[in-house]
Amino acid sequence: MAGRADTRAVAPGLKEGGAAFRSDFVDRLTWLLNQFPTRSEAAAIAGVTTDMLAKYVRHGTKPPPTPAFDVIARLCVRRGVSIDWLWTGAGRRDDDAPVDDDHVRVPIYDIRAGLGSGQTAEDETPTGYFTLPKSVILAHGMNPAGVEMGRGIGDSMRGTIEDGDPMLWDRTDREARDKVFLMRRGGQLVVKRLQLKTDGTVILKSDNPAYEDEVLPRDEADSLEIIGRVGMVLRSI
């Protein structure tokens, strides 16, 4: 109606025109992509190539292409980011409670990694998020951008990880060495201490002495996928 002021909220940059709005969107998308350990991992989650991700955030005289909604949705869900905020810049950045720069929202996965024979990972979509101080994650030698959470099932790591313990792993830490790792083996997720021999042989060790070491010859070891180093266990006492 003429003569009435428009009181509707306008997303930052929108009133300055399409170019400014698009620049703001690219900045927000770049921030979101930086929450993933690598662009390759972000691309795999988004369902596009790394080259396409680069085009989405390309700066220059030619505007970058706009990502499809499902691409944006996958990235937002994985990191708990509001889709509305990413598209428009309006509202809160996080879907749930706001988190400051001193805290990290850790995605929780219902994967129940086996401490013994292994559990099949049927669904690797986050079921929720757990907020932790960034200082706690750093104190455990983990990268806040790569930390995820799930549960260990079984007793082969007893003394280090108990049956049902929530555990945190760092997807950016995959260098094989004498540490505890979450690994995928033959479609199953297992948690073991890993020892790498000079001849390429890998030994999977259990902290529970009731379990014998498992020796993997080089050809079988090559098919072992290290997902991340387990660096922290949450336990009630």
CSV table of C-alpha atoms in Angstrom, one decimal:
chain,number,residue,atom,x,y,z
A,1,MET,CA,0.0,0.0,0.0
A,2,ALA,CA,1.4,3.4,-0.9
A,3,GLY,CA,2.6,5.6,1.9
A,4,ARG,CA,3.4,2.7,4.3
A,5,ALA,CA,7.0,1.9,5.1
A,6,ASP,CA,8.2,-1.7,4.4
A,7,THR,CA,9.2,-3.1,7.8
A,8,ARG,CA,10.2,-6.6,6.5
A,9,ALA,CA,13.8,-7.6,7.3
A,10,VAL,CA,16.2,-7.4,4.4
A,11,ALA,CA,19.1,-9.8,4.2
A,12,PRO,CA,22.5,-8.1,4.5
A,13,GLY,CA,23.7,-6.9,1.1
A,14,LEU,CA,20.3,-7.4,-0.6
A,15,LYS,CA,19.4,-3.8,-0.6
A,16,GLU,CA,22.7,-2.8,-2.1
A,17,GLY,CA,21.9,-4.9,-5.2
A,18,GLY,CA,22.7,-8.3,-6.7
A,19,ALA,CA,26.4,-7.9,-6.9
A,20,ALA,CA,26.8,-7.1,-3.2
A,21,PHE,CA,24.3,-9.8,-2.2
A,22,ARG,CA,26.2,-12.3,-4.3
A,23,SER,CA,29.5,-11.3,-2.8
A,24,ASP,CA,28.1,-11.7,0.7
A,25,PHE,CA,26.8,-15.2,-0.2
A,26,VAL,CA,30.2,-16.3,-1.5
A,27,ASP,CA,31.8,-15.1,1.7
A,28,ARG,CA,29.3,-17.2,3.7
A,29,LEU,CA,29.8,-20.2,1.5
A,30,THR,CA,33.6,-19.9,1.8
A,31,TRP,CA,33.3,-19.8,5.6
A,32,LEU,CA,31.2,-23.0,5.5
A,33,LEU,CA,33.6,-24.8,3.3
A,34,ASN,CA,36.4,-23.9,5.6
A,35,GLN,CA,34.6,-25.8,8.4
A,36,PHE,CA,35.6,-29.1,6.7
A,37,PRO,CA,39.0,-30.6,7.0
A,38,THR,CA,39.6,-30.6,3.2
A,39,ARG,CA,37.8,-29.3,0.1
A,40,SER,CA,37.8,-32.9,-1.1
A,41,GLU,CA,35.7,-34.0,1.9
A,42,ALA,CA,33.4,-31.1,1.5
A,43,ALA,CA,32.9,-32.0,-2.2
A,44,ALA,CA,32.2,-35.6,-1.4
A,45,ILE,CA,29.5,-34.6,1.1
A,46,ALA,CA,28.0,-32.0,-1.2
A,47,GLY,CA,27.9,-34.6,-4.1
A,48,VAL,CA,30.0,-32.4,-6.5
A,49,THR,CA,33.6,-32.2,-7.7
A,50,THR,CA,36.2,-30.1,-6.1
A,51,ASP,CA,36.4,-28.1,-9.3
A,52,MET,CA,32.7,-27.3,-9.0
A,53,LEU,CA,33.2,-26.1,-5.4
A,54,ALA,CA,36.0,-23.8,-6.7
A,55,LYS,CA,33.6,-22.4,-9.3
A,56,TYR,CA,31.0,-21.7,-6.6
A,57,VAL,CA,33.5,-19.5,-4.7
A,58,ARG,CA,35.4,-18.1,-7.6
A,59,HIS,CA,36.1,-14.3,-7.5
A,60,GLY,CA,36.5,-12.1,-10.6
A,61,THR,CA,34.6,-10.2,-13.2
A,62,LYS,CA,32.3,-13.1,-14.0
A,63,PRO,CA,29.8,-14.1,-11.3
A,64,PRO,CA,30.3,-17.7,-10.0
A,65,PRO,CA,27.5,-20.2,-10.6
A,66,THR,CA,24.8,-20.7,-7.9
A,67,PRO,CA,25.0,-24.1,-6.1
A,68,ALA,CA,21.9,-26.2,-6.3
A,69,PHE,CA,19.8,-26.3,-3.1
A,70,ASP,CA,20.5,-29.9,-2.4
A,71,VAL,CA,24.3,-29.2,-2.5
A,72,ILE,CA,23.9,-26.4,0.1
A,73,ALA,CA,21.6,-28.5,2.2
A,74,ARG,CA,24.1,-31.4,2.5
A,75,LEU,CA,26.9,-29.0,3.5
A,76,CYS,CA,24.7,-27.2,6.0
A,77,VAL,CA,23.3,-30.4,7.7
A,78,ARG,CA,26.8,-31.8,8.1
A,79,ARG,CA,28.0,-28.7,10.0
A,80,GLY,CA,24.8,-27.7,11.7
A,81,VAL,CA,24.5,-24.4,9.8
A,82,SER,CA,21.2,-22.7,9.1
A,83,ILE,CA,20.3,-22.9,5.4
A,84,ASP,CA,18.4,-19.6,5.7
A,85,TRP,CA,21.6,-17.9,7.0
A,86,LEU,CA,23.7,-19.3,4.2
A,87,TRP,CA,21.3,-18.2,1.4
A,88,THR,CA,20.3,-14.8,2.8
A,89,GLY,CA,22.6,-13.8,5.6
A,90,ALA,CA,19.6,-13.3,7.9
A,91,GLY,CA,19.1,-14.9,11.3
A,92,ARG,CA,21.4,-17.1,13.3
A,93,ARG,CA,24.3,-19.0,11.6
A,94,ASP,CA,23.8,-22.2,13.6
A,95,ASP,CA,20.6,-24.3,13.5
A,96,ASP,CA,20.5,-24.7,17.3
A,97,ALA,CA,22.1,-22.7,20.0
A,98,PRO,CA,24.6,-20.0,18.9
A,99,VAL,CA,28.2,-21.0,19.4
A,100,ASP,CA,31.0,-18.5,19.9
A,101,ASP,CA,34.5,-18.8,18.5
A,102,ASP,CA,35.7,-20.5,21.7
A,103,HIS,CA,33.4,-23.5,21.2
A,104,VAL,CA,32.9,-26.2,18.6
A,105,ARG,CA,29.7,-28.0,17.7
A,106,VAL,CA,30.8,-31.6,17.2
A,107,PRO,CA,28.6,-33.7,14.9
A,108,ILE,CA,27.4,-37.0,16.5
A,109,TYR,CA,27.1,-40.1,14.3
A,110,ASP,CA,25.1,-43.2,15.2
A,111,ILE,CA,27.8,-45.6,13.8
A,112,ARG,CA,28.7,-47.6,16.9
A,113,ALA,CA,32.2,-48.5,15.8
A,114,GLY,CA,33.1,-52.0,16.9
A,115,LEU,CA,35.9,-52.4,19.5
A,116,GLY,CA,35.9,-56.1,18.7
A,117,SER,CA,34.8,-57.6,15.4
A,118,GLY,CA,33.3,-54.4,14.0
A,119,GLN,CA,29.9,-52.9,13.2
A,120,THR,CA,28.5,-52.0,9.8
A,121,ALA,CA,28.1,-48.3,9.2
A,122,GLU,CA,24.6,-48.1,7.7
A,123,ASP,CA,24.0,-44.4,8.1
A,124,GLU,CA,26.7,-41.7,8.5
A,125,THR,CA,24.3,-38.8,8.8
A,126,PRO,CA,24.7,-36.7,12.0
A,127,THR,CA,22.0,-37.4,14.5
A,128,GLY,CA,22.9,-34.3,16.6
A,129,TYR,CA,25.6,-32.0,17.8
A,130,PHE,CA,27.6,-31.7,21.0
A,131,THR,CA,29.2,-28.4,22.0
A,132,LEU,CA,32.7,-28.5,23.5
A,133,PRO,CA,35.2,-25.8,24.3
A,134,LYS,CA,37.8,-25.5,21.5
A,135,SER,CA,40.5,-25.5,24.2
A,136,VAL,CA,39.5,-29.0,25.3
A,137,ILE,CA,39.7,-30.3,21.8
A,138,LEU,CA,43.1,-28.7,21.2
A,139,ALA,CA,44.4,-30.0,24.5
A,140,HIS,CA,43.8,-33.5,23.2
A,141,GLY,CA,45.8,-32.8,20.1
A,142,MET,CA,42.8,-32.8,17.7
A,143,ASN,CA,41.8,-30.3,15.0
A,144,PRO,CA,38.5,-28.6,15.9
A,145,ALA,CA,37.5,-28.6,12.2
A,146,GLY,CA,37.9,-32.4,11.9
A,147,VAL,CA,36.4,-33.7,15.2
A,148,GLU,CA,33.4,-36.0,15.1
A,149,MET,CA,31.7,-38.2,17.7
A,150,GLY,CA,30.3,-41.7,17.9
A,151,ARG,CA,30.2,-44.7,20.3
A,152,GLY,CA,32.4,-47.7,20.7
A,153,ILE,CA,30.8,-51.1,21.1
A,154,GLY,CA,32.6,-54.1,22.6
A,155,ASP,CA,35.4,-54.8,25.1
A,156,SER,CA,38.6,-55.3,23.1
A,157,MET,CA,39.8,-51.8,24.0
A,158,ARG,CA,38.9,-52.1,27.6
A,159,GLY,CA,41.0,-49.9,29.8
A,160,THR,CA,41.1,-47.2,27.1
A,161,ILE,CA,37.6,-47.3,25.6
A,162,GLU,CA,34.8,-49.1,27.4
A,163,ASP,CA,31.7,-50.6,25.9
A,164,GLY,CA,29.3,-47.8,24.9
A,165,ASP,CA,31.7,-45.0,25.6
A,166,PRO,CA,31.2,-41.8,23.5
A,167,MET,CA,34.5,-41.2,21.7
A,168,LEU,CA,35.8,-38.3,19.6
A,169,TRP,CA,38.0,-38.8,16.5
A,170,ASP,CA,39.8,-36.4,14.3
A,171,ARG,CA,39.3,-36.9,10.5
A,172,THR,CA,42.3,-34.8,9.7
A,173,ASP,CA,44.6,-37.1,11.5
A,174,ARG,CA,45.1,-40.2,9.4
A,175,GLU,CA,48.8,-40.9,9.5
A,176,ALA,CA,49.4,-44.5,10.4
A,177,ARG,CA,51.3,-44.9,13.6
A,178,ASP,CA,51.1,-46.3,17.1
A,179,LYS,CA,47.8,-44.6,18.1
A,180,VAL,CA,44.1,-45.6,18.4
A,181,PHE,CA,42.2,-45.1,15.1
A,182,LEU,CA,38.7,-45.5,13.8
A,183,MET,CA,39.0,-47.5,10.6
A,184,ARG,CA,36.8,-49.1,7.9
A,185,ARG,CA,37.7,-52.7,7.1
A,186,GLY,CA,35.6,-54.7,4.7
A,187,GLY,CA,32.5,-52.4,5.1
A,188,GLN,CA,32.8,-52.5,8.9
A,189,LEU,CA,34.0,-49.8,11.4
A,190,VAL,CA,36.6,-50.9,13.9
A,191,VAL,CA,38.6,-49.1,16.6
A,192,LYS,CA,42.1,-50.5,17.3
A,193,ARG,CA,45.6,-49.4,18.1
A,194,LEU,CA,47.6,-49.5,14.9
A,195,GLN,CA,51.2,-50.5,14.4
A,196,LEU,CA,52.9,-50.1,11.0
A,197,LYS,CA,55.9,-52.2,10.2
A,198,THR,CA,58.7,-51.3,7.8
A,199,ASP,CA,57.6,-54.1,5.4
A,200,GLY,CA,54.1,-52.6,5.0
A,201,THR,CA,52.6,-55.1,7.4
A,202,VAL,CA,50.0,-53.6,9.8
A,203,ILE,CA,49.2,-54.9,13.3
A,204,LEU,CA,45.8,-54.2,14.8
A,205,LYS,CA,46.3,-54.3,18.6
A,206,SER,CA,43.7,-54.4,21.3
A,207,ASP,CA,44.3,-52.8,24.7
A,208,ASN,CA,42.4,-55.7,26.4
A,209,PRO,CA,45.1,-58.4,26.9
A,210,ALA,CA,42.4,-61.1,26.4
A,211,TYR,CA,42.5,-60.3,22.7
A,212,GLU,CA,45.4,-61.4,20.4
A,213,ASP,CA,47.0,-59.0,17.9
A,214,GLU,CA,45.8,-59.3,14.4
A,215,VAL,CA,48.5,-59.1,11.7
A,216,LEU,CA,47.4,-57.8,8.2
A,217,PRO,CA,49.8,-58.6,5.3
A,218,ARG,CA,50.6,-55.7,3.0
A,219,ASP,CA,47.9,-56.4,0.4
A,220,GLU,CA,45.2,-56.6,3.0
A,221,ALA,CA,46.6,-53.6,4.9
A,222,ASP,CA,46.3,-51.5,1.7
A,223,SER,CA,42.6,-51.9,1.8
A,224,LEU,CA,42.3,-50.6,5.4
A,225,GLU,CA,40.8,-47.2,5.4
A,226,ILE,CA,41.8,-44.9,8.3
A,227,ILE,CA,39.0,-42.5,9.1
A,228,GLY,CA,40.6,-40.7,12.0
A,229,ARG,CA,42.5,-40.8,15.2
A,230,VAL,CA,40.5,-41.4,18.3
A,231,GLY,CA,41.7,-38.7,20.7
A,232,MET,CA,39.1,-38.4,23.4
A,233,VAL,CA,36.6,-40.5,25.4
A,234,LEU,CA,33.7,-39.1,27.4
A,235,ARG,CA,32.8,-41.2,30.4
A,236,SER,CA,30.6,-40.8,33.4
A,237,ILE,CA,32.0,-41.9,36.8
